[in-house]
Coordinates of C-alpha atoms and ligand atoms in Angstrom, one line a residue:
M1 CA 103.2 73.3 110.1
T2 CA 105.9 72.7 112.5
T3 CA 107.2 75.4 114.7
E4 CA 110.7 75.1 113.4
L5 CA 109.4 75.6 109.4
Y6 CA 107.3 78.7 110.6
Y7 CA 110.1 80.2 112.5
N8 CA 112.9 79.9 109.7
L9 CA 110.1 81.2 107.4
L10 CA 109.7 84.3 109.8
Y11 CA 113.4 84.5 109.6
G12 CA 113.5 84.7 106.0
W13 CA 110.4 87.2 105.6
M14 CA 112.3 89.6 108.0
G15 CA 115.7 89.2 106.0
L16 CA 113.6 90.4 103.1
A17 CA 112.4 93.4 104.6
V18 CA 116.2 94.2 105.2
I19 CA 117.1 93.6 101.7
I20 CA 113.9 95.7 100.2
F21 CA 114.3 98.9 102.7
P22 CA 117.4 100.1 100.3
V23 CA 115.7 99.1 97.1
L24 CA 112.7 101.3 97.9
L25 CA 115.0 104.1 98.9
K26 CA 116.0 103.9 95.1
I27 CA 112.8 103.6 93.7
T28 CA 109.5 105.3 93.9
V29 CA 106.4 102.8 94.2
P30 CA 103.8 104.3 91.6
Y31 CA 100.6 104.7 93.4
G32 CA 98.8 108.1 94.5
R33 CA 100.8 111.1 93.8
H34 CA 103.6 109.1 92.4
T35 CA 101.3 106.8 90.0
T36 CA 102.1 106.1 86.2
K37 CA 101.1 103.8 83.4
T38 CA 104.6 102.5 82.9
W39 CA 104.3 99.6 85.1
G40 CA 101.7 98.0 83.0
P41 CA 97.8 97.4 82.8
V42 CA 95.9 99.8 85.8
L43 CA 92.9 99.6 87.7
P44 CA 90.9 102.4 89.7
N45 CA 92.8 103.8 92.8
K46 CA 90.1 102.6 95.5
W47 CA 89.7 99.1 94.0
G48 CA 93.3 98.9 94.2
W49 CA 93.3 99.4 97.7
F50 CA 90.3 97.5 98.6
I51 CA 91.4 94.2 96.4
M52 CA 94.9 94.7 98.0
E53 CA 93.7 94.9 101.5
I54 CA 90.6 92.8 101.8
P55 CA 92.4 89.6 102.0
V56 CA 94.1 90.7 105.5
L57 CA 90.9 90.8 107.3
L58 CA 89.6 87.1 106.3
L59 CA 93.3 85.5 106.6
F60 CA 93.9 87.1 109.6
S61 CA 90.4 86.0 111.2
W62 CA 90.8 82.4 109.4
F63 CA 94.0 81.8 111.2
F64 CA 93.0 83.2 114.4
F65 CA 89.7 81.4 114.9
T66 CA 90.7 78.2 113.3
G67 CA 94.0 77.9 115.4
S68 CA 94.2 76.0 118.7
A69 CA 95.4 78.1 121.1
E70 CA 93.5 79.5 123.8
K71 CA 91.9 82.7 123.0
T72 CA 92.5 84.8 126.2
I73 CA 91.3 88.4 126.9
P74 CA 94.8 89.6 125.8
V75 CA 94.7 87.5 122.7
F76 CA 91.2 89.0 121.8
I77 CA 92.7 92.3 122.1
F78 CA 95.6 91.7 120.0
Y79 CA 92.8 90.7 117.1
I80 CA 90.5 93.6 117.7
A81 CA 93.4 96.2 117.6
F82 CA 94.6 94.9 114.2
M83 CA 90.7 94.5 112.8
I84 CA 90.1 98.2 113.7
H85 CA 92.9 99.2 111.7
Y86 CA 92.2 97.0 108.5
F87 CA 88.3 97.8 108.8
N88 CA 89.3 101.4 108.4
R89 CA 91.8 100.5 105.6
V90 CA 89.6 98.4 103.6
F91 CA 86.1 100.0 104.3
I92 CA 86.6 103.3 105.2
F93 CA 89.8 105.1 103.8
P94 CA 89.7 104.1 100.1
F95 CA 85.9 105.1 99.7
R96 CA 86.8 108.6 101.2
M97 CA 89.4 109.3 98.9
K98 CA 88.4 112.2 96.3
D99 CA 91.4 111.1 93.8
N100 CA 89.6 112.3 90.7
G101 CA 89.7 109.0 88.8
K102 CA 93.3 108.5 89.6
Q103 CA 94.8 104.8 88.7
M104 CA 97.2 102.4 90.5
P105 CA 99.3 99.6 88.5
W106 CA 98.0 96.2 88.8
L107 CA 101.5 95.3 89.8
I108 CA 101.3 97.3 92.8
V109 CA 98.4 95.6 93.8
I110 CA 99.9 91.9 93.5
F111 CA 103.1 93.3 95.1
G112 CA 100.5 94.4 98.1
L113 CA 98.7 91.1 98.2
F114 CA 102.1 89.3 98.4
F115 CA 103.0 91.5 101.6
N116 CA 99.4 90.9 102.9
F117 CA 99.4 87.5 102.8
A118 CA 102.7 86.8 104.5
N119 CA 101.9 89.2 107.4
S120 CA 98.5 87.8 107.5
F121 CA 99.7 84.4 108.0
F122 CA 102.8 85.0 110.1
N123 CA 100.6 86.9 112.7
G124 CA 97.4 85.2 112.3
Y125 CA 99.2 81.8 112.5
W126 CA 101.1 83.4 115.8
F127 CA 98.1 84.6 117.5
G128 CA 95.5 81.8 116.3
T129 CA 98.0 78.8 117.3
L130 CA 101.6 79.4 118.3
C131 CA 100.8 81.8 121.2
D132 CA 99.0 79.4 123.4
G133 CA 99.5 79.8 127.0
L134 CA 102.0 83.0 126.7
Y135 CA 99.0 85.4 127.2
P136 CA 96.8 84.7 130.6
D137 CA 95.0 87.5 131.7
S138 CA 97.5 88.5 133.8
W139 CA 99.5 90.1 130.9
L140 CA 96.9 92.8 131.0
K141 CA 99.0 94.5 133.6
D142 CA 102.6 93.9 132.1
P143 CA 104.2 97.0 131.6
R144 CA 105.3 95.8 127.5
F145 CA 101.4 95.4 127.2
I146 CA 100.4 98.9 128.9
S147 CA 103.1 100.9 126.8
G148 CA 102.4 99.2 123.9
A149 CA 98.9 99.8 124.2
V150 CA 99.3 103.7 124.6
L151 CA 101.6 103.7 121.8
F152 CA 99.4 101.7 119.5
L153 CA 96.4 104.1 120.3
A154 CA 98.5 107.3 119.8
G155 CA 99.8 105.9 116.5
M156 CA 96.2 105.2 115.5
Y157 CA 94.8 108.3 116.5
I158 CA 97.7 110.3 114.4
N159 CA 97.2 107.7 111.5
I160 CA 93.6 108.5 111.0
T161 CA 93.3 112.2 111.9
S162 CA 96.2 112.9 109.6
D163 CA 94.7 110.9 107.0
N164 CA 91.3 113.2 107.4
T165 CA 93.5 116.3 107.0
L166 CA 94.8 115.3 103.7
L167 CA 91.3 114.2 102.7
N168 CA 89.8 117.6 103.9
L169 CA 92.2 119.1 101.5
R170 CA 90.0 118.3 98.4
K171 CA 86.7 119.5 100.2
G172 CA 84.2 121.1 98.6
G173 CA 85.3 119.7 95.0
K174 CA 88.7 121.2 95.1
K175 CA 91.3 119.3 92.9
G176 CA 95.1 118.8 92.9
Y177 CA 97.7 119.2 95.9
F178 CA 97.8 121.8 98.7
I179 CA 100.3 122.2 101.4
P180 CA 98.7 120.7 104.5
Q181 CA 99.4 122.6 107.9
G182 CA 98.9 122.3 111.3
K183 CA 99.7 119.7 114.2
L184 CA 102.3 117.1 113.2
F185 CA 102.2 118.7 109.8
N186 CA 104.4 121.5 110.7
Y187 CA 107.0 118.9 111.8
V188 CA 107.0 116.3 109.0
S189 CA 105.4 116.0 105.7
S190 CA 103.7 112.3 106.1
P191 CA 102.4 112.2 109.8
N192 CA 99.7 109.6 108.7
L193 CA 102.6 107.5 107.9
L194 CA 104.5 108.0 111.0
G195 CA 101.4 107.5 112.9
E196 CA 101.2 104.1 111.3
I197 CA 104.7 103.3 111.9
I198 CA 103.9 104.2 116.0
E199 CA 100.7 101.7 115.6
W200 CA 102.4 98.5 114.7
I201 CA 105.5 99.4 117.2
G202 CA 103.0 99.7 119.5
W203 CA 101.5 96.3 118.5
A204 CA 104.8 94.9 118.5
L205 CA 105.6 95.8 122.2
M206 CA 102.2 95.0 123.4
S207 CA 102.1 91.4 122.4
W208 CA 106.4 91.2 122.8
A209 CA 106.4 88.7 119.9
L210 CA 108.3 88.1 116.6
A211 CA 105.7 88.2 114.1
P212 CA 104.4 91.5 115.2
F213 CA 107.9 92.7 115.2
S214 CA 108.3 91.7 111.8
F215 CA 105.1 93.7 111.0
A216 CA 106.7 96.9 112.3
L217 CA 109.6 96.0 110.5
W218 CA 108.1 96.0 107.1
T219 CA 105.9 98.9 107.7
M220 CA 109.1 100.8 108.3
A221 CA 110.9 99.4 105.4
N222 CA 107.7 100.5 103.2
L223 CA 106.7 103.8 104.9
I224 CA 110.0 105.6 105.3
P225 CA 111.0 105.4 101.7
R226 CA 107.3 106.3 100.8
A227 CA 107.3 109.4 103.2
I228 CA 110.7 110.3 101.7
D229 CA 109.5 110.0 98.3
H230 CA 106.4 112.5 99.3
H231 CA 108.7 114.7 100.8
R232 CA 110.7 115.0 97.7
W233 CA 107.6 115.5 95.7
Y234 CA 106.2 118.3 98.1
R235 CA 109.6 120.0 97.8
K236 CA 109.9 119.8 93.9
T237 CA 106.1 120.7 93.6
F238 CA 105.6 123.9 96.1
S239 CA 108.7 126.7 96.1
D240 CA 107.1 127.9 99.5
Y241 CA 107.5 124.4 101.1
P242 CA 108.2 124.9 104.5
E243 CA 112.1 124.8 104.9
N244 CA 112.1 122.8 108.5
R245 CA 109.6 120.2 107.7
K246 CA 111.3 116.8 107.5
A247 CA 109.6 113.6 105.9
V248 CA 108.5 111.4 108.8
I249 CA 110.4 111.7 111.9
P250 CA 110.5 115.0 113.3
F251 CA 114.0 116.9 113.5
I252 CA 115.6 113.8 112.3
I253 CA 114.5 112.4 108.5
Ligands
NDP301 P1 99.0 109.9 100.8 O1 99.5 110.7 102.3 O2 100.1 110.4 99.5 O3 97.5 110.1 100.7 C1 96.4 110.1 101.3 C2 95.4 110.7 100.7 O4 95.2 112.0 101.0 C3 95.0 110.5 99.0 O5 93.7 110.5 98.8 C4 95.6 111.9 98.4 O6 95.5 111.6 97.2 C5 95.4 112.9 99.4 N1 96.5 113.9 99.8 C6 97.7 113.5 100.1 N2 98.5 114.6 100.1 C7 97.7 115.7 99.4 C8 97.7 116.9 99.3 N3 99.0 117.6 99.7 N4 96.9 117.9 99.0 C9 95.4 117.2 98.7 N5 95.4 115.9 98.7 C10 96.2 115.0 99.2 O7 98.7 108.5 101.3 P2 99.6 107.1 101.2 O8 99.3 106.4 99.9 O9 101.3 107.3 101.2 O10 99.1 106.3 102.4 C11 97.5 106.4 102.7 C12 97.4 105.6 104.1 O11 97.9 104.0 103.8 C13 98.2 106.1 105.4 O12 97.6 105.8 106.2 C14 99.3 105.0 105.3 O13 100.0 104.8 106.7 C15 98.7 103.7 104.5 N6 99.7 102.8 104.2 C16 100.2 101.8 104.8 C17 101.0 100.8 104.2 C18 101.7 99.8 104.9 O14 102.9 99.1 104.6 N7 101.3 99.2 106.0 C19 101.5 101.0 102.9 C20 101.1 102.2 102.3 C21 100.3 103.3 102.8 P3 96.3 111.0 95.6 O15 95.8 109.7 95.9 O16 95.3 111.8 94.8 O17 97.3 111.5 96.0

């Protein structure tokens, strides 16, 4: 593929995120607590997650290792950071969910696969091939790399620990939904989604490149509307839901 074609596709992909964002603000994507059978055939939630996310690990690795770019230490760090996140998302997170047989529409899996294929291609091809020569080992001392790495780690910590808090709400065989409390839950309804947004902004900052930035943009386009939907749902479901809590960005949204 020519570099020009790659960038034309990438600009188109980013443009699509900008179009999708207001659409997602209008519709509620039906999985998890918002699941419905009106979006066609369904499959078990856990397997939906697994099928949707596993191609990311495979495709990103394939583009990364078959690409001709020199794999310097910073380039390997970008790869490993990405893989750690997706290892958790594919092999750990879905199998810890106590979802009481909840199901997800196949249509969501198909949309998820489309997003994941595109994202794996743009980022895998960037770090596998196109970034050749741009990240010498001295990049590790660049302030963008250092501040991005701090953000990435902080985001991952917030994402995983907040997912844990939610998963623990059904400890001991409890069913249904409860009001999560403590730490960032005192400020927002979905700190797990906030953590994921911070993570990918950090990854984009660390590498200072358009493909990772497109991933951060898509993450915001997906997760800000989802967090707003969760927040609305909490307010509707619990009459004693904390008044001051926002959806995803403390004090703002
Ligand atoms: P949720 O926050 O809705 O749920 C996470 C898990 O906790 C589910 O098992 C859910 O059960 C359970 N849970 C949530 N809230 C409660 C509660 N109040 N009481 C009891 N149990 C609860 O997660 P999302 O589906 O929105 O996201 C899950 C993860 O996937 C997050 O880490 C998110 O960042 C990531 N994600 C990433 C996307 C991306 O574009 N990169 C897109 C979407 C998600 P149940 O399923 O039964 O509701």
